[in-house]
CSV table of C-alpha atoms in Angstrom, one decimal:
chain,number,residue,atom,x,y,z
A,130,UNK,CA,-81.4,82.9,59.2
A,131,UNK,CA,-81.5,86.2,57.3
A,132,UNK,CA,-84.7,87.1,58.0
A,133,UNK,CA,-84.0,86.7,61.9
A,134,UNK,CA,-80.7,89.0,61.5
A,135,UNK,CA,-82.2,92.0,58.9
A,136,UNK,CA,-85.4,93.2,61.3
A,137,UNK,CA,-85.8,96.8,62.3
A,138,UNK,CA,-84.6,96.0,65.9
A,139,UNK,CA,-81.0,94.7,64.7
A,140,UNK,CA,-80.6,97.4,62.4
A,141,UNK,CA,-81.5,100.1,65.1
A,142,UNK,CA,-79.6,97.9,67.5
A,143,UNK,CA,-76.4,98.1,65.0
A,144,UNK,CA,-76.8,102.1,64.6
A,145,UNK,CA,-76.3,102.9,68.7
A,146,UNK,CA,-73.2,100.1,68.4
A,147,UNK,CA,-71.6,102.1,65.5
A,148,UNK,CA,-72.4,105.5,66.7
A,149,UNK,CA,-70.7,105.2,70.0
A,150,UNK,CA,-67.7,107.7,70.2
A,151,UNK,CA,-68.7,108.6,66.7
A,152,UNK,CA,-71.5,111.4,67.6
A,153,UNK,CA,-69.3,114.6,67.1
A,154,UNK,CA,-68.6,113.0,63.2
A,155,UNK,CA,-69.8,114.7,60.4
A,156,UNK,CA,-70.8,112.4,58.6
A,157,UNK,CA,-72.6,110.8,61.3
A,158,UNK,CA,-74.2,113.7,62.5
A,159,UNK,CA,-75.3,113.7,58.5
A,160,UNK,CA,-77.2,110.9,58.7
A,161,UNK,CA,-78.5,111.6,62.2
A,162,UNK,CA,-80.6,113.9,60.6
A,163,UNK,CA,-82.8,111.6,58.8
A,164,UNK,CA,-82.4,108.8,61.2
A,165,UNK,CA,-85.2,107.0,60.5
A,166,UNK,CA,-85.7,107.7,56.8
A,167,UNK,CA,-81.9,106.2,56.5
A,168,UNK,CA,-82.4,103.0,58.0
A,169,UNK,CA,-85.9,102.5,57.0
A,170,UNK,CA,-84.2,102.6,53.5
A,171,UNK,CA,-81.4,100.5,54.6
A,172,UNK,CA,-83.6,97.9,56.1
A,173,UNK,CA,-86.0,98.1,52.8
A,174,UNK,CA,-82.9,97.7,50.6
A,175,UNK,CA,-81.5,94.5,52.8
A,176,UNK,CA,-84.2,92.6,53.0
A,177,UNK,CA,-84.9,92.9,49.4
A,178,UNK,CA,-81.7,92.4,48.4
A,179,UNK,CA,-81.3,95.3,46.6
A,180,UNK,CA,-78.4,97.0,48.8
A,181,UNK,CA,-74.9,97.8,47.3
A,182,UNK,CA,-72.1,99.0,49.3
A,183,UNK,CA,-70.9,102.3,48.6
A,184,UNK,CA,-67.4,103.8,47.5
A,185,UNK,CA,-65.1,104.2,49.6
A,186,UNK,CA,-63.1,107.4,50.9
A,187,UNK,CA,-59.3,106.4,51.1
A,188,UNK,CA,-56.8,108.8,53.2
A,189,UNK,CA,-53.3,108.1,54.3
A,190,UNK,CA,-52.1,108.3,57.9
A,191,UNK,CA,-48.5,107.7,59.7
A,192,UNK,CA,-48.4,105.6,62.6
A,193,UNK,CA,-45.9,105.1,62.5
A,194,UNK,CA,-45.7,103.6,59.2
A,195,UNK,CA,-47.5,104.9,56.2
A,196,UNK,CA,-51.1,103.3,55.9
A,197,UNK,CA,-54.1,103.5,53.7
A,198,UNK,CA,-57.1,103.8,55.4
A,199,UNK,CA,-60.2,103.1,53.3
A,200,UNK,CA,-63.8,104.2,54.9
A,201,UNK,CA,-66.8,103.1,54.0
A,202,UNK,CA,-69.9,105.4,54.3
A,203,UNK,CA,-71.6,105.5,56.9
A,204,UNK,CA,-74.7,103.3,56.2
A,205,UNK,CA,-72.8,100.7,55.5
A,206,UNK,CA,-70.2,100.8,58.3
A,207,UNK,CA,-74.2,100.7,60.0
A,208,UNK,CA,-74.2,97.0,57.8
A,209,UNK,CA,-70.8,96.1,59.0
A,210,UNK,CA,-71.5,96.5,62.7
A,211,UNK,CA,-74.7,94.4,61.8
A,212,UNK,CA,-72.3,91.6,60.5
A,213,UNK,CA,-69.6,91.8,63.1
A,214,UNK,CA,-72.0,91.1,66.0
A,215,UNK,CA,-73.6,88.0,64.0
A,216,UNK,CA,-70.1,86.6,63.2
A,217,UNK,CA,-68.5,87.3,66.6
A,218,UNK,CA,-70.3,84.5,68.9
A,219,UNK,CA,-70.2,81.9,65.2
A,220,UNK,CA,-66.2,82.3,64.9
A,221,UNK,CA,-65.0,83.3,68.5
A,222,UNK,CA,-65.0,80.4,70.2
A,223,UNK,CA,-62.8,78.7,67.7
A,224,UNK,CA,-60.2,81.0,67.7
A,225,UNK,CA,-57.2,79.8,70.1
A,226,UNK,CA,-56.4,80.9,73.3
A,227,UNK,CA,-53.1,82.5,72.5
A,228,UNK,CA,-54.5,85.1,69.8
A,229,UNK,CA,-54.9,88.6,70.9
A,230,UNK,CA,-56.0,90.8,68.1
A,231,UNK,CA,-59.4,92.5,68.1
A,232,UNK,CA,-61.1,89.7,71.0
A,233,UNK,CA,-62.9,91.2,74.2
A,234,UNK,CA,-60.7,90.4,77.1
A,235,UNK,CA,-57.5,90.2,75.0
A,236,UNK,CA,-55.3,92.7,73.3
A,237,UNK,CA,-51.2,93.8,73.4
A,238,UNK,CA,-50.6,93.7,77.2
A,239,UNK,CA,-52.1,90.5,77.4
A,240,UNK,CA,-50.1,88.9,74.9
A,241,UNK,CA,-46.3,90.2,76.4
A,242,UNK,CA,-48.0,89.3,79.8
A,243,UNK,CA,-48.7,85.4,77.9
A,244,UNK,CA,-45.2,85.2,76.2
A,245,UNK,CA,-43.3,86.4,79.5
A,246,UNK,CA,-44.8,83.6,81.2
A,247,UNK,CA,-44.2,81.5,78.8
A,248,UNK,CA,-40.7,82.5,79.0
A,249,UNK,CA,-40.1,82.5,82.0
A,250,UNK,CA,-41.1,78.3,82.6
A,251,UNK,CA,-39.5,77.6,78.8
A,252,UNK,CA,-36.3,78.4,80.6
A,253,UNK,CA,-36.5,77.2,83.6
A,254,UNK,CA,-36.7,80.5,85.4
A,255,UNK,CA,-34.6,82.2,83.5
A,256,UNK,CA,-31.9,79.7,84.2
A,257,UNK,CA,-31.7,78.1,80.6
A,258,UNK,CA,-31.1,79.4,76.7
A,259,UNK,CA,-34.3,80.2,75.0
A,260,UNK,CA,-34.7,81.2,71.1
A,261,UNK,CA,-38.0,83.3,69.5
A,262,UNK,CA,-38.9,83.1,66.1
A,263,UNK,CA,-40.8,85.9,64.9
A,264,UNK,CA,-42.5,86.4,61.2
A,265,UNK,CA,-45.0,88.7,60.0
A,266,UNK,CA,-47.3,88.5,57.1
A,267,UNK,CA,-46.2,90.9,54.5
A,268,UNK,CA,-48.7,93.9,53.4
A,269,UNK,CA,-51.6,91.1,54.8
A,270,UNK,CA,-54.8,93.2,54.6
A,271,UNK,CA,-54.0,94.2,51.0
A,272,UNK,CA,-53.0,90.3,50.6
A,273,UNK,CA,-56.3,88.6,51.7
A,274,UNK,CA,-57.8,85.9,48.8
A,275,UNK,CA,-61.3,86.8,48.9
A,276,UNK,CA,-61.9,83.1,47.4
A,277,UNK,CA,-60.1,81.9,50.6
A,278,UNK,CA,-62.0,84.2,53.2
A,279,UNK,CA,-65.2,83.2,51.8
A,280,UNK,CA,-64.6,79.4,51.8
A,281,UNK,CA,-63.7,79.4,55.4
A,282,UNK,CA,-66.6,81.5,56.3
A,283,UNK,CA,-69.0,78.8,54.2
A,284,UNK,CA,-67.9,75.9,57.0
A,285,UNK,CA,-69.9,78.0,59.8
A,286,UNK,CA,-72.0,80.3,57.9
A,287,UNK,CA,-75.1,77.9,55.7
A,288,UNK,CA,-77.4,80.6,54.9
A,289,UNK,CA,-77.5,81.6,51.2
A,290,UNK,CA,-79.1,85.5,51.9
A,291,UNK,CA,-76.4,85.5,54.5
A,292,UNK,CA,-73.5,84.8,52.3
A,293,UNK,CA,-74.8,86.9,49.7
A,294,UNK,CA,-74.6,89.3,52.3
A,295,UNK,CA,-71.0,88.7,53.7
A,296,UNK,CA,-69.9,88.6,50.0
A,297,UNK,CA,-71.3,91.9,48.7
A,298,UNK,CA,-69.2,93.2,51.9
A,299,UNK,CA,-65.8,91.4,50.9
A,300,UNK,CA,-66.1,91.9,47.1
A,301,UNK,CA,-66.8,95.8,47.8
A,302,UNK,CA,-63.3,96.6,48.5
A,303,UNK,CA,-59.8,95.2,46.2
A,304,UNK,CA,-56.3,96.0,46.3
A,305,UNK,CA,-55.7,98.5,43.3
A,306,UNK,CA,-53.6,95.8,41.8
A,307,UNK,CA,-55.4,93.1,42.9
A,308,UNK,CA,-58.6,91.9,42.0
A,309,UNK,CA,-60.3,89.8,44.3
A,310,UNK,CA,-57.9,90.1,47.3
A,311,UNK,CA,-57.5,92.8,50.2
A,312,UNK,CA,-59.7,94.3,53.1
A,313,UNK,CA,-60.0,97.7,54.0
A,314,UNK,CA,-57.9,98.6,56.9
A,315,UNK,CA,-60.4,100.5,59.0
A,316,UNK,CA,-63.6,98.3,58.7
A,317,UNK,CA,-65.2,96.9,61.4
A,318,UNK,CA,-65.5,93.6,59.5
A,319,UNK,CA,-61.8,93.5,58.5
A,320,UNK,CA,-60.8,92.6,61.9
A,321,UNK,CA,-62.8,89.4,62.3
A,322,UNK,CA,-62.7,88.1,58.8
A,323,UNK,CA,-58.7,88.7,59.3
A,324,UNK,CA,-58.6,86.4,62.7
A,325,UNK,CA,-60.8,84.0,60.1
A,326,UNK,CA,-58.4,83.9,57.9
A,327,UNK,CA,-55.4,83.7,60.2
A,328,UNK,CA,-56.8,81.3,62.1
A,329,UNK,CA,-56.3,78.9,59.6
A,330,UNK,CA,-52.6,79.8,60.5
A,331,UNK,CA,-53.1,79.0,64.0
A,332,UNK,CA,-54.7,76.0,63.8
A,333,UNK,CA,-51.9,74.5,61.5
A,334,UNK,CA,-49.3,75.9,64.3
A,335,UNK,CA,-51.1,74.6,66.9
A,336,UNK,CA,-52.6,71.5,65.6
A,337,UNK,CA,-50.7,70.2,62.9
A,338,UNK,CA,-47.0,71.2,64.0
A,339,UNK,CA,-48.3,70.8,67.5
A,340,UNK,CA,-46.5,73.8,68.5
A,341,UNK,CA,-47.6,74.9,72.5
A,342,UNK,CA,-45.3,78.0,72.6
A,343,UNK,CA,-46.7,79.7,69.3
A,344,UNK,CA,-48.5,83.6,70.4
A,345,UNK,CA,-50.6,85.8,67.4
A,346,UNK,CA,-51.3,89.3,66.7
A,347,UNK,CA,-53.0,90.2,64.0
A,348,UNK,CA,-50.2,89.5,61.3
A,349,UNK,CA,-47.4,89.1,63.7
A,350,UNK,CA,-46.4,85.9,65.1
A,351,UNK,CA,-43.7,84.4,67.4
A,352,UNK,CA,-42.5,80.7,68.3
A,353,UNK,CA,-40.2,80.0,71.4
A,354,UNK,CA,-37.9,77.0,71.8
A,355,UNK,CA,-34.7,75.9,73.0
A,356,UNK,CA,-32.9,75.2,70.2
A,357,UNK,CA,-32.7,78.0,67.1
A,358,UNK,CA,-32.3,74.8,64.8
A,359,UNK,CA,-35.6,73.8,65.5
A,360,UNK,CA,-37.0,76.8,64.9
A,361,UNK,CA,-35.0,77.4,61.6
A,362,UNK,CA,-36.7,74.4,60.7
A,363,UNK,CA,-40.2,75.7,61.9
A,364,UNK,CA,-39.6,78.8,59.9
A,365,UNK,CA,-39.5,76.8,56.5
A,366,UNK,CA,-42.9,74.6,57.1
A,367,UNK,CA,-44.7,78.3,58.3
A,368,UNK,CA,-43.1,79.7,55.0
A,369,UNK,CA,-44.8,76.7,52.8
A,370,UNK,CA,-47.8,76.8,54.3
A,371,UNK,CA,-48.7,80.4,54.3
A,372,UNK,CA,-47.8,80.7,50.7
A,373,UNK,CA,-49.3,77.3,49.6
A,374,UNK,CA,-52.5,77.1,51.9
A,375,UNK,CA,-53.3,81.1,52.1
A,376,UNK,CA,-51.7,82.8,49.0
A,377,UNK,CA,-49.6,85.1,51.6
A,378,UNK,CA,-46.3,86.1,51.6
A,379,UNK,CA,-44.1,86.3,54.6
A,380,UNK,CA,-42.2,89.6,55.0
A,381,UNK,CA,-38.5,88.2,54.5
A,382,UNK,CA,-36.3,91.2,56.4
A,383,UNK,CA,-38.9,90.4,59.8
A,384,UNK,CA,-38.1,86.9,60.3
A,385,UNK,CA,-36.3,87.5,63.0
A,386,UNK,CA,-34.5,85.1,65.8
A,387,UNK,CA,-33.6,86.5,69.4
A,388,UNK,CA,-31.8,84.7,72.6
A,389,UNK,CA,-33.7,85.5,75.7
A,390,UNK,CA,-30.6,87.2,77.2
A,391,UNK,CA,-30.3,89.6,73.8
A,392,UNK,CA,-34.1,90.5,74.8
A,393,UNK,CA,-37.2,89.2,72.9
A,394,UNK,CA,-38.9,92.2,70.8
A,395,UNK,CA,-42.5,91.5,70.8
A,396,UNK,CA,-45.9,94.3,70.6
A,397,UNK,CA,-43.5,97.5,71.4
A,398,UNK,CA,-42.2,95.7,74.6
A,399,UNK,CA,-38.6,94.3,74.6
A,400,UNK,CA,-38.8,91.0,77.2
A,401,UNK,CA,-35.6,90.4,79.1
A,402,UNK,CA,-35.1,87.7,82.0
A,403,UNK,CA,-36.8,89.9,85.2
A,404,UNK,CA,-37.6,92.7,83.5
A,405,UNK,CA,-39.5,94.2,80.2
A,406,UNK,CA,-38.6,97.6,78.5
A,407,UNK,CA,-40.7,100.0,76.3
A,408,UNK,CA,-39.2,99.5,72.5
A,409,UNK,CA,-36.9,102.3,71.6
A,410,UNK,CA,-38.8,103.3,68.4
A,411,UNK,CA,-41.8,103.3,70.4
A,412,UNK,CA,-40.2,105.2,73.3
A,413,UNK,CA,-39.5,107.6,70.7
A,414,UNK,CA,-42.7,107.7,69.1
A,415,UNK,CA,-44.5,108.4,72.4
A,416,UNK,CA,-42.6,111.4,72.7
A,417,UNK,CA,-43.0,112.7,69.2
A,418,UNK,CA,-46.7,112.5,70.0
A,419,UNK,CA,-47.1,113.7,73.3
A,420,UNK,CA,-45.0,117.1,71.6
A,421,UNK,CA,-47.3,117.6,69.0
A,422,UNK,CA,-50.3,117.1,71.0
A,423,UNK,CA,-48.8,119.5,74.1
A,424,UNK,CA,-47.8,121.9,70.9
A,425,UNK,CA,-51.4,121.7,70.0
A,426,UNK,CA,-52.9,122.3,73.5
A,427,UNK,CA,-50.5,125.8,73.8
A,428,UNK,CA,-52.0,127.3,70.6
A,429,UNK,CA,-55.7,126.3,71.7
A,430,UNK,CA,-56.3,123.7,69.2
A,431,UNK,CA,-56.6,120.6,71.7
A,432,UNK,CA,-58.7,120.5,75.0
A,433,UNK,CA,-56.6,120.1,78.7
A,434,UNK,CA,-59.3,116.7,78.4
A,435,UNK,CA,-58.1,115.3,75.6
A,436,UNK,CA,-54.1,116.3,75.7
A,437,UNK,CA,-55.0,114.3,79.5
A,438,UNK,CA,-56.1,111.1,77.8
A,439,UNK,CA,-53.2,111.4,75.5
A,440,UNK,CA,-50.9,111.0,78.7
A,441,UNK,CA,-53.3,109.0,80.4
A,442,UNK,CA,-52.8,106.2,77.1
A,443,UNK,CA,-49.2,106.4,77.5
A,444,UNK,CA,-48.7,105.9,81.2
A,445,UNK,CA,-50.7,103.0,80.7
A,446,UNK,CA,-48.4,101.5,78.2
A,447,UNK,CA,-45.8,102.3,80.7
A,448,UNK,CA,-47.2,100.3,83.7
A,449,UNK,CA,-46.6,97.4,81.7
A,450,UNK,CA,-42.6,97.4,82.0
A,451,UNK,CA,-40.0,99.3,83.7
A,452,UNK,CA,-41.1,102.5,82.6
A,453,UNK,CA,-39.9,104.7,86.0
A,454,UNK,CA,-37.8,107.1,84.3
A,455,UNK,CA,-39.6,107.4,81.2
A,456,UNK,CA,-42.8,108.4,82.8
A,457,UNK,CA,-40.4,110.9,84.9
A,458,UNK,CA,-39.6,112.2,81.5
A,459,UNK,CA,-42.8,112.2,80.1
A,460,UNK,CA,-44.2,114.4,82.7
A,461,UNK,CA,-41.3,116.7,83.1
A,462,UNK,CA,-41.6,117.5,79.4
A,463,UNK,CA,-45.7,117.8,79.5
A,464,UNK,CA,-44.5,120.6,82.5
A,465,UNK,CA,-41.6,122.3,80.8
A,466,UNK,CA,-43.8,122.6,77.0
A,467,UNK,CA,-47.1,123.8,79.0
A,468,UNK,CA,-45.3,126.1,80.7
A,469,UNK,CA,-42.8,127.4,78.0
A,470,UNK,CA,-44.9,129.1,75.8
């Protein structure tokens, strides 16, 4: 009900959620200093239905691919942390096992740990030929049919206030060219009305093609099977469907089909029979990075701590294959760029 979800104790409760991480923020230390006064009014303006989501501020980043990043203001990323917690345990546990994106316990490494396993008994231990389809959803978050979104959210979600809610959130944001479709990328709320969406993709993989081997994350998506055939086959019905059933488009230079033995490309890893490798562009990436930041550490514009997380991140992804010699690397150049200056 909304009255049980817009009390003072939720909206306090969704401030300290948000704000983690966040303190040293600007604009968050803004609106720190009329903490109360701010969600007093935000609370007043919810439960009488009088809120409207603000403007947003749109940047661009590279990583590595250029991106717009849209953020909302700060009371309302407040509203979309609200949201997020009350649509989490309503639309988690219908999501399938074998997507990854934005879940508690899941993520990246688990999914290349899932499809190398997978792998691994698909061909008999390595012994047998083994194909991967993989697609991707082409510019998705700008994509997303609001119409859509909101009718799969109606199945779970009854309450009117609530849905006026959820709907004053989604309608806030539209792709410059398209009215009534898109999600910020950035927003709390983007990532769990995305898995809502694309579950709708998962449960006609799963359910409907009856498809065991099929692995999600986010907008990327991968089938393994004997026979590339088959899975030419499978790429036709996915095609249909997403462009029928969800108005999406499926980005035709990444459908792409790999043999086992050639290595299977999936979430920056490259899975071979016995072993798994770092992807070269991300290889490369890494070490752009880790430059720049060491760059930025010699001039005294980045702290010893956070230049350590930096390398801390990366030899985490590392763990995660055979990564010996570029961790070897990795250090050796930390040593030789700290130490040339």
């Amino acid at each position: 009900m909304y009255k049980n979800l817009i009390t003072l104790e939720n909206i306090f409760f969704a401030w300290y959620g948000f704000k983690k991480g966040k303190q040293n923020k600007m604009d968050v230390m803004i609106f720190e200093r009329n903490l109360e006064d701010n969600l007093f009014e935000l609370f007043h303006e919810l439960i009488t239905k009088t809120y409207r989501h603000q403007d947003y501020q749109t940047f661009h980043i590279h990583d590595p691919k250029f991106r717009i990043i849209n953020k909302a203001d700060v009371r309302d990323r407040v509203v979309h942390h609200l949201i997020f917690k009350y649509l989490e345990p309503i639309f988690q546990p219908g999501f399938i096992k074998q997507s990854y994106s934005c879940q508690t316990g899941k993520g990246i490494h688990q999914s290349v740990q899932d499809v190398r396993y997978h792998l691994y008994w698909a061909s008999n231990k390595f012994s047998h030929k083994v194909w991967s389809l993989k697609m991707d959803i082409k510019k998705f978050f700008g994509s997303v049919d609001h119409e859509i979104l909101l009718g799969l959210i109606k199945k779970k979600v009854f309450d009117i206030d609530v849905l006026w809610l959820l709907e004053k959130i989604i309608s806030s944001f539209y792709s410059p060219d398209k009215i009534g479709k898109g999600l910020p990328i950035g927003n709390l709320t983007s990532q769990i009305f995305a898995n809502i969406y694309l579950s709708e993709l998962d449960y006609f993989a799963k359910f409907n093609l009856k498809e065991k081997l099929y692995f999600r994350y986010a907008d990327d998506f991968i089938f393994l099977h004997e026979g590339r055939e088959y899975l030419e086959n499978l790429e036709i019905k996915m095609c249909n469907f997403i462009e029928t059933s969800l108005k999406l488009i499926v980005h035709p230079d990444k459908i792409i089909y790999r043999k086992l033995s050639q290595g299977i490309d999936w979430l920056g890893y490259v899975i071979l029979p016995y072993h798994s490798v770092l992807r070269a562009t991300t290889r490369k990436r890494m070490f752009k990075k880790i430059k720049i930041k060491t760059e930025l550490f010699n001039c005294g514009l980045l702290s010893s701590e956070k230049l350590n997380n930096s390398v801390q991140s990366y030899l985490g992804i590392l763990k995660h294959c055979n990564g010996y010699k570029i961790e070897q690397k990795l250090r050796n150049d930390i040593w030789f760029n700290k130490n040339s200056v």
